[in-house]
Amino acid sequence: MENSPLAIGTFPRAILHIDGDAFFASCEQSRNPALKGKPVVTGKERGIAASMSYEAKARGVARGMRIFEIKKICPEDIILPSDYETYSLLSKRFFSIVRRYTPDVEEYSIDECFADLTGLQRPLRMSYAQIAEQIKRDLDLELGFTFSIGLAPTKVVAKIGSKWKKPSGLTVIPGKDIHLYLAKLPVEKVWGIGHQTTALLNKYGIRTALDFARKSKEWIEKKMIKPFKEIWEELNGRSVLAVDTKEKESYQSIQKVKTFTPPSNDERFIFAQLSKNIENACIKARRYRQAARGAVIFLRTQDFRDSGLETRFSRATAFPNEVIKIIEPAFKELFKRNRQYRSTGVILLNLENQENSQMDLFGSHLIVEKMTRLYEGVDKIKEKYGKHTLFLGSSFSAHRFSGHEGDRGIAPARKAALFKGETKRKRLAIPMFLGEVN
Ligand SMILES: [Mg+2]
């Protein structure tokens, strides 16, 4: 039993997951060959490392590390600001190369895609593994950096494959071999299984992905909600998650920055500015049905010094009250009382389709449902009456003073009482307070 395969077939379906290695840093090296073989770090504008080349990784640089720390441990590092336009262009080229082989490509994120090769062996006169090899050769050659690929009967297992050997790996996992990989994989490394679910699964004695996959159908039916039933099916080699080939109008990241004058060191005012940026970024995310897995917040001082912190979320969200709660400690850490600040900003990161973001909501799906309904209402009101008719209590002082920067605190009562764009009829400017929405 312990060594028996989970699935008997090899490739009832053939799904690829393709992942660009150190994508942003690789794009920079590809555009400027003088950077090849050198330690390159991107993310200068936010003060933290967003991506680093393998040469930088080898010197101890990790994602989220502060730029000034990096300069200390590795002064020869080349630190560059992010250039999302270039990354997006190379990302498009990446997807179009994969589409030469199959139209069934899901653009999962800026540097990752799924591709369905099922049935292409005969027309292409190659085995699935050979097709995967060929795609990898094309990508490595034409984009000038390497990709890692997993080939498996399902998306969840293909994603395990692409991570198995990095950089520049090609890992082929036929159905009959899945159990060999899952036995070595902690269950929390499975795509879609987050902290809360891991904690729950651990309570049932499930440690590895194989422990989970070997649970009986009855057990899964009784204990798991839909997204985890699907993961369980996929781990067992049965493809239930479709490759979503709809062309997406999506954003890889959404950035909102706002400068205010005069500079300020009023902590509440600056937090309100940041809160307003977060609300605006979330409005945009919801408009495109996207949700973020993390965020970077940053503050800029009067003398143009940036400091930023990145926070990961346990599940994807596009609800500003949730984001604000999570980033508040980071703000407290960044904010220095003796500095004058001139702008704040937020970048929502790792955006995904809201439908996918329902993947890890154990115990929190009720809250998410409630919030979804609440924000559908909020978005409707905004559509009808304007973007800032409803906002969070934490953004209050930013809204209160928007439109007449410079006379902050000395605005006439008339200005303070009427919000920008308001008329007598359209006076709906009610702050929403965090405490009221749980
Ligand atoms: Mg990558």
Coordinates of C-alpha atoms and ligand atoms in Angstrom, one line a residue:
M1 CA 0.0 0.0 0.0
E2 CA 2.6 2.5 1.1
N3 CA 4.5 2.2 -2.2
S4 CA 1.6 1.6 -4.5
P5 CA 1.1 4.3 -7.2
L6 CA -1.8 6.8 -6.8
A7 CA -2.6 6.6 -10.5
I8 CA -2.1 3.9 -13.0
G9 CA -1.9 5.8 -16.2
T10 CA 1.0 7.9 -17.4
F11 CA -0.6 11.0 -18.9
P12 CA -4.4 10.8 -19.2
R13 CA -4.0 14.6 -19.5
A14 CA -0.7 16.3 -20.1
I15 CA -0.4 19.6 -18.3
L16 CA 2.7 21.8 -18.2
H17 CA 3.5 24.4 -15.6
I18 CA 6.2 26.8 -16.8
D19 CA 7.9 29.3 -14.4
G20 CA 10.5 31.9 -15.4
D21 CA 13.6 31.7 -13.2
A22 CA 14.3 34.9 -11.2
F23 CA 12.0 36.5 -13.7
F24 CA 12.5 40.3 -13.1
A25 CA 16.2 40.1 -12.6
S26 CA 16.5 37.8 -15.6
C27 CA 14.6 40.3 -17.7
E28 CA 17.1 43.0 -16.7
Q29 CA 20.0 40.7 -17.6
S30 CA 18.4 39.8 -20.9
R31 CA 17.9 43.4 -21.9
N32 CA 21.4 44.4 -20.8
P33 CA 23.8 41.5 -21.4
A34 CA 26.5 43.4 -19.4
L35 CA 24.6 42.3 -16.4
K36 CA 24.8 38.6 -17.2
G37 CA 26.6 36.5 -14.6
K38 CA 26.4 39.4 -12.1
P39 CA 24.4 39.8 -8.9
V40 CA 21.3 41.8 -9.9
V41 CA 18.6 42.9 -7.5
T42 CA 15.3 44.7 -8.5
G43 CA 13.0 46.7 -6.3
K44 CA 15.2 49.8 -5.7
E45 CA 12.2 52.1 -5.8
R46 CA 10.5 50.4 -2.8
G47 CA 13.7 50.0 -0.8
I48 CA 13.4 46.2 -0.7
A49 CA 14.4 43.3 -3.0
A50 CA 11.6 42.3 -5.3
S51 CA 13.6 39.8 -7.3
M52 CA 17.3 38.8 -7.5
S53 CA 19.4 36.9 -9.9
Y54 CA 20.8 33.5 -8.9
E55 CA 24.2 35.2 -8.5
A56 CA 22.7 37.5 -5.9
K57 CA 20.9 34.6 -4.2
A58 CA 24.2 32.8 -3.9
R59 CA 25.5 35.8 -2.0
G60 CA 22.7 35.6 0.5
V61 CA 20.2 38.1 -0.9
A62 CA 16.6 37.1 -0.3
R63 CA 13.2 38.5 -1.3
G64 CA 11.9 41.2 0.9
M65 CA 15.4 42.1 2.2
R66 CA 16.0 45.8 2.7
I67 CA 18.2 47.4 0.0
F68 CA 20.5 49.1 2.6
E69 CA 21.1 45.7 4.2
I70 CA 21.9 44.2 0.8
K71 CA 24.4 47.0 0.2
K72 CA 26.1 46.0 3.4
I73 CA 26.3 42.3 2.9
C74 CA 27.0 42.5 -0.9
P75 CA 28.3 45.9 -2.0
E76 CA 29.0 44.6 -5.6
D77 CA 25.3 44.0 -6.1
I78 CA 23.7 45.9 -8.9
I79 CA 20.4 47.4 -7.6
L80 CA 17.8 48.5 -10.1
P81 CA 14.4 50.0 -10.0
S82 CA 11.5 47.7 -11.2
D83 CA 10.6 48.2 -14.8
Y84 CA 7.2 46.5 -15.1
E85 CA 6.7 47.6 -18.7
T86 CA 9.7 45.6 -19.8
Y87 CA 8.7 42.6 -17.7
S88 CA 5.2 42.6 -19.2
L89 CA 6.6 42.7 -22.7
L90 CA 8.9 39.8 -22.1
S91 CA 6.0 38.0 -20.3
K92 CA 3.8 38.4 -23.4
R93 CA 6.7 37.0 -25.6
F94 CA 7.0 34.1 -23.2
F95 CA 3.3 33.2 -23.5
S96 CA 3.3 33.6 -27.3
I97 CA 6.2 31.1 -27.6
V98 CA 4.2 28.6 -25.6
R99 CA 1.2 29.2 -27.8
R100 CA 3.1 28.0 -30.9
Y101 CA 2.6 24.5 -29.5
T102 CA -0.9 24.8 -28.0
P103 CA -3.6 27.4 -27.9
D104 CA -4.6 26.1 -24.4
V105 CA -2.4 28.4 -22.3
E106 CA -3.4 29.9 -19.0
E107 CA -1.5 33.1 -18.2
Y108 CA -1.3 32.5 -14.5
S109 CA 1.0 35.3 -13.5
I110 CA 3.6 37.5 -15.1
D111 CA 6.2 34.7 -15.0
E112 CA 4.1 31.6 -14.9
C113 CA 1.7 29.8 -17.2
F114 CA -0.1 26.5 -17.5
A115 CA -0.3 24.8 -20.9
D116 CA -2.5 21.8 -21.9
L117 CA -0.7 19.4 -24.3
T118 CA -3.2 16.6 -24.2
G119 CA -3.6 14.9 -27.6
L120 CA -0.6 16.7 -29.2
Q121 CA 1.8 13.7 -29.4
R122 CA 0.6 12.6 -32.8
P123 CA 0.2 15.9 -34.6
L124 CA 3.6 17.1 -33.3
R125 CA 5.2 13.6 -33.6
M126 CA 6.9 13.9 -30.2
S127 CA 6.3 12.5 -26.8
Y128 CA 4.9 14.9 -24.2
A129 CA 8.4 15.1 -22.5
Q130 CA 9.9 16.0 -25.9
I131 CA 7.4 18.7 -26.5
A132 CA 8.2 20.1 -23.0
E133 CA 11.9 20.0 -23.8
Q134 CA 11.4 21.8 -27.1
I135 CA 9.3 24.5 -25.5
K136 CA 12.0 25.0 -22.9
R137 CA 14.7 25.2 -25.5
D138 CA 12.7 27.9 -27.4
L139 CA 12.1 29.9 -24.3
D140 CA 15.7 29.7 -23.0
L141 CA 17.1 30.6 -26.4
E142 CA 14.7 33.3 -27.5
L143 CA 14.3 35.1 -24.1
G144 CA 17.9 34.7 -23.1
F145 CA 17.3 33.2 -19.7
T146 CA 16.0 30.0 -18.2
F147 CA 12.7 28.5 -17.3
S148 CA 11.7 25.6 -15.1
I149 CA 9.0 23.2 -16.2
G150 CA 6.8 20.6 -14.6
L151 CA 4.9 18.0 -16.8
A152 CA 2.1 16.0 -15.1
P153 CA -1.4 14.8 -15.5
T154 CA -2.8 17.7 -13.5
K155 CA -2.2 21.4 -12.7
V156 CA -1.5 20.8 -9.0
V157 CA 1.1 18.1 -9.7
A158 CA 2.6 20.1 -12.7
K159 CA 3.2 23.0 -10.3
I160 CA 5.1 20.7 -7.9
G161 CA 7.2 19.6 -10.9
S162 CA 8.2 23.0 -12.0
K163 CA 9.5 23.8 -8.4
W164 CA 11.3 20.4 -8.1
K165 CA 14.5 21.4 -9.7
K166 CA 15.3 25.1 -10.0
P167 CA 16.7 26.9 -11.9
S168 CA 16.4 25.5 -15.4
G169 CA 14.7 22.2 -14.4
L170 CA 12.4 19.9 -16.4
T171 CA 10.6 17.5 -14.2
V172 CA 8.4 14.9 -15.7
I173 CA 5.9 13.3 -13.4
P174 CA 3.7 10.6 -15.0
G175 CA 0.6 9.4 -13.1
K176 CA 2.3 6.2 -11.9
D177 CA 5.2 8.2 -10.3
I178 CA 3.2 10.9 -8.5
H179 CA 3.4 9.1 -5.1
L180 CA 7.3 9.2 -5.3
Y181 CA 7.2 13.0 -5.4
L182 CA 4.4 13.6 -2.9
A183 CA 6.1 11.4 -0.3
K184 CA 9.0 13.9 -0.1
L185 CA 6.8 17.0 -0.1
P186 CA 5.4 18.7 3.0
V187 CA 1.7 19.3 2.6
E188 CA 2.0 23.1 3.0
K189 CA 4.1 23.2 -0.3
V190 CA 1.1 22.1 -2.3
W191 CA -0.4 24.9 -4.4
G192 CA -3.6 26.2 -2.7
I193 CA -2.9 24.9 0.8
G194 CA -2.1 27.7 3.1
H195 CA -1.2 28.1 6.8
Q196 CA -4.7 27.5 8.2
T197 CA -5.4 24.4 6.2
T198 CA -1.9 23.1 7.0
A199 CA -2.6 23.5 10.7
L200 CA -5.9 21.7 10.3
L201 CA -4.3 18.9 8.3
N202 CA -1.5 18.5 10.7
K203 CA -4.0 18.0 13.5
Y204 CA -5.2 14.9 11.5
G205 CA -1.7 13.7 11.4
I206 CA -1.2 14.7 7.7
R207 CA 2.4 15.9 7.2
T208 CA 3.3 15.1 3.6
A209 CA 1.3 15.7 0.4
L210 CA 1.2 11.9 0.1
D211 CA -0.5 11.6 3.5
F212 CA -3.2 13.9 2.2
A213 CA -3.5 12.2 -1.2
R214 CA -3.9 8.8 0.5
K215 CA -7.0 9.9 2.5
S216 CA -10.1 8.1 1.5
K217 CA -12.8 9.7 -0.6
E218 CA -15.2 9.4 2.3
W219 CA -12.9 11.2 4.6
I220 CA -12.3 14.0 2.1
E221 CA -16.1 14.3 1.5
K222 CA -16.7 14.6 5.2
K223 CA -13.9 16.9 6.3
M224 CA -12.9 19.1 3.3
I225 CA -14.6 21.9 1.4
K226 CA -14.6 22.0 -2.3
P227 CA -11.3 23.6 -3.2
F228 CA -9.5 21.0 -1.1
K229 CA -11.5 18.1 -2.6
E230 CA -10.3 19.4 -5.9
I231 CA -6.7 19.5 -4.8
W232 CA -7.0 16.0 -3.4
E233 CA -8.4 14.8 -6.8
E234 CA -5.5 16.5 -8.6
L235 CA -2.9 15.0 -6.3
N236 CA -4.4 11.6 -7.2
G237 CA -3.7 12.3 -10.9
R238 CA -7.3 13.1 -11.8
S239 CA -7.5 16.5 -13.6
V240 CA -10.4 18.6 -12.3
L241 CA -9.0 22.1 -12.5
A242 CA -9.3 23.4 -16.1
V243 CA -6.6 25.3 -17.8
D244 CA -8.3 28.7 -18.1
T245 CA -7.5 30.0 -21.5
K246 CA -9.6 33.1 -21.4
E247 CA -7.6 36.1 -22.4
K248 CA -7.2 38.1 -19.3
E249 CA -7.4 41.8 -18.8
S250 CA -5.4 41.6 -15.7
Y251 CA -2.8 43.5 -13.8
Q252 CA 0.3 41.8 -12.3
S253 CA 0.6 44.5 -9.7
I254 CA -1.3 47.7 -8.9
Q255 CA 0.5 50.7 -7.6
K256 CA -1.0 53.7 -6.0
V257 CA 1.3 56.6 -4.8
K258 CA 0.3 60.0 -3.6
T259 CA 2.4 63.0 -2.8
F260 CA 1.2 65.6 -0.3
T261 CA 2.3 69.1 0.5
P262 CA 3.5 70.3 2.8
P263 CA 5.4 67.3 4.1
S264 CA 4.1 66.0 7.3
N265 CA 5.2 63.9 10.3
D266 CA 1.7 63.5 11.6
E267 CA 1.4 59.7 12.0
R268 CA -2.4 59.6 11.7
F269 CA -2.4 61.8 8.7
I270 CA 0.3 59.8 6.9
F271 CA -1.5 56.5 7.8
A272 CA -4.7 58.0 6.4
Q273 CA -2.9 58.8 3.1
L274 CA -1.6 55.3 2.9
S275 CA -5.1 53.9 3.7
K276 CA -6.5 56.0 0.9
N277 CA -3.9 54.6 -1.5
I278 CA -4.8 51.1 -0.4
E279 CA -8.5 51.8 -1.0
N280 CA -7.8 53.1 -4.5
A281 CA -5.6 50.1 -5.3
C282 CA -8.3 47.7 -4.1
I283 CA -11.0 49.5 -6.1
K284 CA -8.9 48.9 -9.2
A285 CA -8.2 45.3 -8.3
R286 CA -11.9 44.5 -7.8
R287 CA -12.8 46.2 -11.0
Y288 CA -10.6 43.6 -12.8
R289 CA -11.8 40.8 -10.5
Q290 CA -8.3 40.4 -9.1
A291 CA -7.2 39.8 -5.6
A292 CA -3.7 40.3 -4.1
R293 CA -1.5 37.8 -2.2
G294 CA 0.7 40.5 -0.7
A295 CA 1.5 44.1 -0.7
V296 CA 4.4 46.5 -0.4
I297 CA 3.9 49.7 1.4
F298 CA 6.4 52.5 1.2
L299 CA 7.0 56.0 2.7
R300 CA 9.1 58.7 1.1
T301 CA 10.7 61.4 3.2
Q302 CA 11.1 65.0 2.2
D303 CA 14.8 64.3 1.2
F304 CA 13.6 61.5 -1.1
R305 CA 14.6 58.6 1.1
D306 CA 12.4 55.6 0.6
S307 CA 11.6 52.9 3.0
G308 CA 9.3 50.0 2.3
L309 CA 8.2 46.7 3.7
E310 CA 6.6 43.7 2.0
T311 CA 3.8 41.7 3.6
R312 CA 2.3 38.4 2.4
F313 CA -1.3 37.6 3.0
S314 CA -2.5 34.1 4.1
R315 CA -5.1 34.3 1.3
A316 CA -5.7 36.7 -1.6
T317 CA -7.9 39.7 -0.9
A318 CA -9.1 42.9 -2.5
F319 CA -10.8 44.3 0.6
P320 CA -9.0 47.4 1.9
N321 CA -10.1 46.9 5.5
E322 CA -8.3 43.5 5.5
V323 CA -5.2 44.9 3.8
I324 CA -5.0 47.8 6.2
K325 CA -5.2 45.6 9.2
I326 CA -2.4 43.4 7.9
I327 CA -0.1 46.2 6.9
E328 CA -0.5 48.3 10.0
P329 CA 2.4 46.7 11.9
A330 CA 4.6 47.3 8.9
F331 CA 3.6 51.0 8.8
K332 CA 4.4 51.3 12.5
E333 CA 7.8 49.8 11.9
L334 CA 8.6 52.2 9.0
F335 CA 7.3 55.4 10.4
K336 CA 9.9 57.5 12.2
R337 CA 8.7 60.3 14.3
N338 CA 11.6 62.6 13.6
R339 CA 11.2 62.5 9.8
Q340 CA 9.1 64.7 7.4
Y341 CA 7.2 62.6 4.9
R342 CA 6.1 63.7 1.5
S343 CA 4.4 60.6 0.0
T344 CA 3.1 57.2 0.7
G345 CA 2.4 54.3 -1.7
V346 CA 1.2 50.8 -1.9
I347 CA 1.8 48.1 -4.5
L348 CA -0.6 45.1 -4.5
L349 CA 1.3 42.1 -5.5
N350 CA 0.8 38.6 -6.9
L351 CA -2.6 39.4 -8.2
E352 CA -4.8 36.4 -9.2
N353 CA -8.3 35.9 -10.4
Q354 CA -10.8 36.3 -7.6
E355 CA -12.2 32.9 -8.4
N356 CA -8.9 31.2 -7.8
S357 CA -8.4 33.2 -4.6
Q358 CA -11.1 31.1 -3.0
M359 CA -8.5 28.4 -2.7
D360 CA -7.5 28.7 0.9
L361 CA -10.3 29.9 3.0
F362 CA -10.7 27.3 5.7
G363 CA -12.7 28.9 8.4
S364 CA -12.7 32.2 6.7
H365 CA -15.1 31.5 3.8
L366 CA -18.0 33.0 5.7
I367 CA -16.2 36.2 6.3
V368 CA -15.1 36.3 2.7
E369 CA -18.7 35.8 1.5
K370 CA -19.9 38.6 3.8
M371 CA -17.2 40.9 2.7
T372 CA -17.8 40.1 -1.0
R373 CA -21.5 41.1 -0.6
L374 CA -20.5 44.3 1.4
Y375 CA -18.1 45.4 -1.2
E376 CA -20.5 44.7 -4.1
G377 CA -22.7 47.2 -2.4
V378 CA -19.9 49.6 -1.9
D379 CA -18.8 49.4 -5.5
K380 CA -22.3 50.0 -6.7
I381 CA -22.6 53.1 -4.6
K382 CA -19.3 54.3 -5.9
E383 CA -20.4 53.7 -9.5
K384 CA -23.5 55.8 -8.9
Y385 CA -22.2 58.6 -6.7
G386 CA -18.4 58.8 -7.3
K387 CA -15.3 57.0 -6.2
H388 CA -15.0 58.5 -2.7
T389 CA -18.5 58.6 -1.5
L390 CA -17.8 55.7 0.9
F391 CA -14.4 55.1 2.5
L392 CA -12.8 53.6 5.5
G393 CA -12.5 55.5 8.8
S394 CA -8.8 55.0 8.6
S395 CA -8.6 57.1 5.4
F396 CA -10.8 59.9 6.9
S397 CA -8.2 62.6 7.3
A398 CA -6.8 62.0 3.9
H399 CA -10.2 62.5 2.3
R400 CA -11.0 65.4 4.5
F401 CA -8.0 67.3 3.3
S402 CA -7.9 66.1 -0.3
G403 CA -8.3 68.7 -3.0
H404 CA -6.9 71.5 -0.9
E405 CA -3.5 70.4 0.0
G406 CA -1.4 73.1 1.4
D407 CA -4.1 74.6 3.7
R408 CA -4.3 71.5 5.8
G409 CA -5.7 72.2 9.1
I410 CA -6.6 75.8 8.3
A411 CA -9.3 75.1 5.8
P412 CA -12.5 77.1 6.2
A413 CA -15.4 75.2 7.7
R414 CA -17.3 75.3 4.4
K415 CA -14.5 73.3 2.7
A416 CA -14.0 70.9 5.6
A417 CA -17.7 70.1 5.7
L418 CA -18.2 69.6 1.9
F419 CA -16.2 66.9 0.2
K420 CA -14.7 67.4 -3.2
G421 CA -17.2 66.7 -5.9
E422 CA -20.1 66.8 -3.5
T423 CA -23.4 68.5 -4.1
K424 CA -26.2 69.0 -1.7
R425 CA -27.9 66.0 -3.2
K426 CA -24.8 63.8 -3.4
R427 CA -23.6 63.9 0.2
L428 CA -23.0 60.4 1.0
A429 CA -19.5 60.8 2.4
I430 CA -19.8 58.4 5.3
P431 CA -16.5 57.0 6.7
M432 CA -16.7 53.2 7.1
F433 CA -15.0 52.1 10.3
L434 CA -12.9 48.9 10.5
G435 CA -14.7 47.7 13.6
E436 CA -18.1 47.5 11.9
V437 CA -17.4 45.0 9.3
N438 CA -16.6 41.6 10.9
Ligands
MG1 MG 9.4 32.6 -11.2

